[in-house]
CSV table of C-alpha atoms in Angstrom, one decimal:
chain,number,residue,atom,x,y,z
Z,1,MET,CA,6.6,-50.1,-39.7
Z,2,PRO,CA,9.4,-47.6,-39.2
Z,3,SER,CA,12.4,-48.3,-41.3
Z,4,LYS,CA,15.6,-49.3,-39.6
Z,5,PRO,CA,18.4,-46.7,-39.6
Z,6,VAL,CA,20.7,-47.0,-42.5
Z,7,ALA,CA,24.4,-46.5,-41.7
Z,8,PRO,CA,26.4,-44.3,-44.0
Z,9,PRO,CA,28.9,-46.3,-46.1
Z,10,GLY,CA,31.8,-47.6,-44.1
Z,11,ILE,CA,30.1,-47.3,-40.6
Z,12,ASN,CA,29.1,-50.4,-38.8
Z,13,LEU,CA,26.1,-49.8,-36.5
Z,14,LYS,CA,26.9,-52.8,-34.5
Z,15,ASP,CA,30.4,-51.5,-33.6
Z,16,GLU,CA,30.5,-50.7,-29.9
Z,17,LYS,CA,32.5,-47.5,-30.5
Z,18,VAL,CA,29.9,-46.3,-33.0
Z,19,GLN,CA,27.1,-47.1,-30.5
Z,20,MET,CA,28.9,-45.2,-27.7
Z,21,ALA,CA,29.4,-42.2,-30.0
Z,22,ALA,CA,25.7,-42.2,-30.9
Z,23,ARG,CA,24.7,-42.3,-27.2
Z,24,MET,CA,27.0,-39.3,-26.5
Z,25,ILE,CA,25.4,-37.4,-29.4
Z,26,GLN,CA,21.9,-38.1,-28.1
Z,27,LYS,CA,22.9,-37.1,-24.5
Z,28,SER,CA,24.4,-33.9,-25.8
Z,29,PHE,CA,21.2,-33.1,-27.8
Z,30,ARG,CA,19.0,-33.8,-24.7
Z,31,GLY,CA,21.2,-31.5,-22.6
Z,32,HIS,CA,21.0,-28.8,-25.2
Z,33,GLN,CA,17.2,-29.1,-25.2
Z,34,VAL,CA,17.1,-28.9,-21.4
Z,35,ARG,CA,19.4,-25.8,-21.3
Z,36,LYS,CA,17.2,-24.2,-24.0
Z,37,LYS,CA,14.1,-24.8,-21.9
Z,38,PHE,CA,15.8,-23.4,-18.8
Z,39,LYS,CA,16.9,-20.4,-20.8
Z,40,GLU,CA,13.3,-19.8,-22.0
Z,41,ASP,CA,11.4,-20.7,-18.8
Z,42,GLY,CA,14.0,-20.1,-16.1
Z,43,PRO,CA,14.2,-16.3,-15.8
Z,44,PRO,CA,11.7,-14.8,-13.3
Z,45,ARG,CA,8.8,-12.9,-14.6
Z,46,PHE,CA,5.6,-11.5,-13.1
Z,47,VAL,CA,2.6,-13.4,-14.6
Z,48,GLU,CA,0.3,-11.3,-12.5
Z,49,GLU,CA,1.5,-7.7,-11.7
Z,50,LEU,CA,1.5,-6.1,-8.3
Z,51,LYS,CA,-1.6,-3.9,-7.8
Z,52,ASP,CA,-1.9,-0.6,-6.0
Z,53,VAL,CA,-3.3,-0.8,-2.5
Z,54,ASN,CA,-5.5,1.6,-0.5
Z,55,SER,CA,-5.4,0.8,3.3
Z,56,LEU,CA,-7.0,2.3,6.4
Z,57,SER,CA,-4.6,3.5,9.1
Z,58,ASP,CA,-4.1,1.1,12.0
Z,59,SER,CA,-4.8,-1.9,9.8
Z,60,SER,CA,-2.8,-4.2,7.5
Z,61,ALA,CA,-2.0,-3.7,3.9
Z,62,ARG,CA,-1.1,-6.6,1.5
Z,63,ILE,CA,0.7,-6.2,-1.8
Z,64,GLU,CA,0.7,-9.4,-3.9
Z,65,GLY,CA,1.5,-10.7,-7.4
Z,66,ARG,CA,2.4,-14.0,-9.1
Z,67,LEU,CA,5.8,-15.1,-10.3
Z,68,SER,CA,7.1,-17.7,-12.6
Z,69,GLY,CA,10.7,-18.9,-12.9
Z,70,PHE,CA,12.8,-22.1,-12.4
Z,71,PRO,CA,14.3,-22.7,-10.0
Z,72,ASP,CA,12.1,-20.7,-7.7
Z,73,PRO,CA,13.2,-17.1,-7.6
Z,74,THR,CA,14.6,-15.4,-4.5
Z,75,VAL,CA,12.5,-12.3,-3.6
Z,76,LYS,CA,13.4,-9.0,-2.0
Z,77,TRP,CA,11.2,-6.0,-1.3
Z,78,PHE,CA,12.0,-2.3,-1.3
Z,79,LYS,CA,10.1,0.9,-0.1
Z,80,ASP,CA,11.0,4.0,-2.1
Z,81,GLY,CA,14.3,2.4,-3.0
Z,82,GLN,CA,15.2,1.2,0.5
Z,83,LYS,CA,15.4,-2.5,1.2
Z,84,ILE,CA,12.8,-3.9,3.6
Z,85,ASP,CA,13.7,-6.4,6.3
Z,86,GLU,CA,11.2,-8.7,7.8
Z,87,GLY,CA,10.2,-8.0,11.4
Z,88,THR,CA,7.3,-6.7,13.5
Z,89,LYS,CA,6.4,-4.3,10.7
Z,90,TYR,CA,6.8,-6.4,7.5
Z,91,THR,CA,6.1,-10.0,6.6
Z,92,ILE,CA,7.4,-11.4,3.2
Z,93,VAL,CA,5.2,-14.1,1.9
Z,94,PHE,CA,6.1,-16.6,-0.9
Z,95,GLU,CA,3.5,-19.3,-1.3
Z,96,LEU,CA,3.7,-22.2,-3.8
Z,97,PRO,CA,3.1,-22.4,-6.6
Z,98,ASP,CA,3.7,-18.8,-7.6
Z,99,LEU,CA,2.2,-16.2,-5.1
Z,100,CYS,CA,4.5,-13.6,-3.6
Z,101,ALA,CA,3.3,-10.9,-1.2
Z,102,LEU,CA,4.4,-8.2,1.3
Z,103,VAL,CA,2.2,-7.6,4.4
Z,104,ILE,CA,2.5,-4.2,6.1
Z,105,LYS,CA,1.2,-4.2,9.7
Z,106,ASN,CA,-0.2,-1.4,11.8
Z,107,THR,CA,-0.3,1.0,8.9
Z,108,ASN,CA,0.1,4.7,9.3
Z,109,SER,CA,0.9,7.8,7.2
Z,110,ASN,CA,4.6,6.8,7.1
Z,111,ASP,CA,3.7,3.7,5.1
Z,112,PHE,CA,2.6,5.7,2.1
Z,113,GLY,CA,4.9,5.1,-0.8
Z,114,THR,CA,6.1,2.9,-3.7
Z,115,TYR,CA,6.9,-0.7,-3.0
Z,116,THR,CA,9.1,-2.7,-5.4
Z,117,CYS,CA,9.5,-6.5,-5.6
Z,118,GLN,CA,12.8,-7.9,-7.0
Z,119,ALA,CA,12.8,-11.6,-8.0
Z,120,TYR,CA,16.0,-13.2,-9.3
Z,121,ASN,CA,17.7,-16.6,-9.9
Z,122,GLN,CA,20.7,-17.7,-12.0
Z,123,PHE,CA,18.8,-17.1,-15.2
Z,124,GLY,CA,17.8,-13.4,-14.6
Z,125,GLU,CA,15.8,-11.0,-12.6
Z,126,ALA,CA,12.4,-9.1,-12.7
Z,127,PHE,CA,11.0,-6.1,-11.0
Z,128,ASP,CA,7.5,-4.8,-10.4
Z,129,SER,CA,6.1,-1.9,-8.2
Z,130,ALA,CA,2.9,-0.8,-6.6
Z,131,LYS,CA,1.8,2.2,-4.6
Z,132,VAL,CA,0.4,2.1,-1.1
Z,133,THR,CA,-2.0,4.8,0.0
Z,134,ILE,CA,-3.0,5.1,3.6
Z,135,ASN,CA,-6.5,6.5,4.2
Z,136,THR,CA,-7.3,8.0,7.6
Z,137,PRO,CA,-10.9,8.3,8.9
Z,138,ALA,CA,-11.9,11.8,9.7
Z,139,LYS,CA,-11.3,12.5,13.4
Z,140,ILE,CA,-11.1,15.4,15.9
Z,141,GLU,CA,-7.8,14.8,17.7
Z,142,LYS,CA,-8.4,17.7,20.1
Z,143,GLY,CA,-11.7,19.6,20.5
Z,144,PRO,CA,-12.2,23.1,22.0
Z,145,PRO,CA,-12.5,23.4,25.8
Z,146,ASN,CA,-15.5,25.0,27.6
Z,147,GLN,CA,-15.1,28.7,28.1
Z,148,VAL,CA,-16.5,31.5,30.3
Z,149,CYS,CA,-16.0,35.1,29.1
Z,150,LYS,CA,-17.3,38.6,29.5
Z,151,CYS,CA,-19.5,40.5,27.1
Z,152,GLY,CA,-17.6,42.4,24.4
Z,153,LYS,CA,-14.7,40.0,24.3
Z,154,THR,CA,-13.5,38.0,21.3
Z,155,ILE,CA,-13.9,34.3,21.7
Z,156,THR,CA,-11.9,31.7,19.6
Z,157,MET,CA,-12.6,28.0,19.6
Z,158,THR,CA,-10.0,25.7,18.1
Z,159,ALA,CA,-10.1,22.1,17.1
Z,160,LYS,CA,-7.3,19.9,15.7
Z,161,LEU,CA,-8.3,17.5,12.9
Z,162,VAL,CA,-7.0,14.5,11.1
Z,163,GLY,CA,-8.2,12.7,8.0
Z,164,ASP,CA,-7.1,11.5,4.6
Z,165,PRO,CA,-8.8,12.3,2.2
Z,166,GLU,CA,-9.1,15.8,3.8
Z,167,PRO,CA,-12.4,15.9,5.7
Z,168,ASP,CA,-15.3,18.3,5.4
Z,169,VAL,CA,-15.6,20.5,8.4
Z,170,GLY,CA,-18.6,22.3,10.0
Z,171,TRP,CA,-19.7,24.1,13.1
Z,172,ALA,CA,-23.1,24.1,14.9
Z,173,LYS,CA,-24.6,26.0,17.9
Z,174,ASP,CA,-27.4,24.3,19.9
Z,175,GLY,CA,-27.9,21.8,17.1
Z,176,GLU,CA,-28.2,24.3,14.2
Z,177,ASP,CA,-25.5,24.9,11.7
Z,178,VAL,CA,-23.6,28.2,12.2
Z,179,ASP,CA,-24.6,31.0,9.8
Z,180,GLU,CA,-21.4,33.0,9.3
Z,181,ASP,CA,-21.3,36.8,9.3
Z,182,ASP,CA,-19.0,39.5,10.6
Z,183,HIS,CA,-19.9,38.6,14.1
Z,184,LEU,CA,-19.4,34.9,14.0
Z,185,PHE,CA,-17.3,33.0,11.4
Z,186,TRP,CA,-14.9,30.0,11.1
Z,187,ASP,CA,-12.0,28.9,8.9
Z,188,ILE,CA,-9.6,26.0,8.3
Z,189,ASP,CA,-5.8,26.3,8.5
Z,190,GLY,CA,-4.1,23.0,7.7
Z,191,ASP,CA,-5.1,20.5,10.3
Z,192,THR,CA,-6.9,23.1,12.5
Z,193,THR,CA,-10.3,24.8,12.4
Z,194,ILE,CA,-11.0,28.0,14.4
Z,195,LEU,CA,-14.4,29.5,15.2
Z,196,THR,CA,-14.3,33.2,16.1
Z,197,ILE,CA,-17.0,35.2,17.9
Z,198,LYS,CA,-16.4,39.0,18.0
Z,199,ASN,CA,-17.9,41.3,20.6
Z,200,ALA,CA,-19.5,38.4,22.3
Z,201,THR,CA,-23.0,38.8,23.9
Z,202,LYS,CA,-25.1,36.7,26.2
Z,203,LYS,CA,-26.9,35.4,23.1
Z,204,ASP,CA,-23.7,33.7,22.1
Z,205,SER,CA,-23.9,31.4,25.1
Z,206,GLY,CA,-24.7,27.8,24.2
Z,207,LYS,CA,-23.5,24.4,23.2
Z,208,TYR,CA,-21.1,24.4,20.3
Z,209,GLU,CA,-20.3,21.4,18.1
Z,210,VAL,CA,-17.5,20.9,15.6
Z,211,TYR,CA,-17.9,18.0,13.2
Z,212,VAL,CA,-15.7,16.4,10.5
Z,213,GLU,CA,-16.5,13.8,7.8
Z,214,ASN,CA,-14.8,11.9,5.0
Z,215,GLU,CA,-15.6,8.7,3.2
Z,216,TYR,CA,-14.0,6.7,5.9
Z,217,GLY,CA,-15.4,8.2,9.0
Z,218,VAL,CA,-17.3,10.8,11.0
Z,219,ASP,CA,-16.5,12.5,14.3
Z,220,HIS,CA,-17.6,15.5,16.4
Z,221,SER,CA,-16.8,17.3,19.6
Z,222,PHE,CA,-18.9,19.5,21.9
Z,223,SER,CA,-18.0,22.4,24.2
Z,224,ARG,CA,-19.9,25.0,26.1
Z,225,ILE,CA,-19.6,28.8,25.9
Z,226,ASP,CA,-21.0,31.0,28.7
Z,227,VAL,CA,-21.0,34.8,28.2
Z,228,LYS,CA,-21.6,36.9,31.3
């Protein structure tokens, strides 16, 4: 059996004032323990860090992580250092018990960047960041028009492209890949590809195709050349 507390000499444990003083000491100790626990567990911290996100254009991207902290932290988000406000573009999510997320809707190339989450309460704050990359399927935004020209003229066919990662580009005539030479050749300049035919002859008449491809998509465009 546990032994009864022994009072120091001269102290009467049955004295009401002594008992009141003992209760105050116990209460103060419990308060100290609670404050110590809050100090240790209260400040926000990321128990699961934010992860980089790859998203296709015209879709939604979601950055998420997991937070701890007591009381529940307040969360703010920033893009490249600029505060993000909720609206039609962004939704801030904080789901119990500990998930925090940012949803970016209708993504496009402007959404590429570094996103930072700030979590804070009266005991401290924590930050974590992730990068968002927007991938765009290869596409021909504008293909070359049909053309009619005279023999001996120089013909140029221009197509405007989009795609991220940068797409592979090729040209074909009547279903066969173009073999480049001094007479017929093509090149790429930024988001544009140009096929050039010098000293055009009737043999250059036909159906031309420009095609693009990256890991997210394939596209092509056809046009007709008639040399007379």
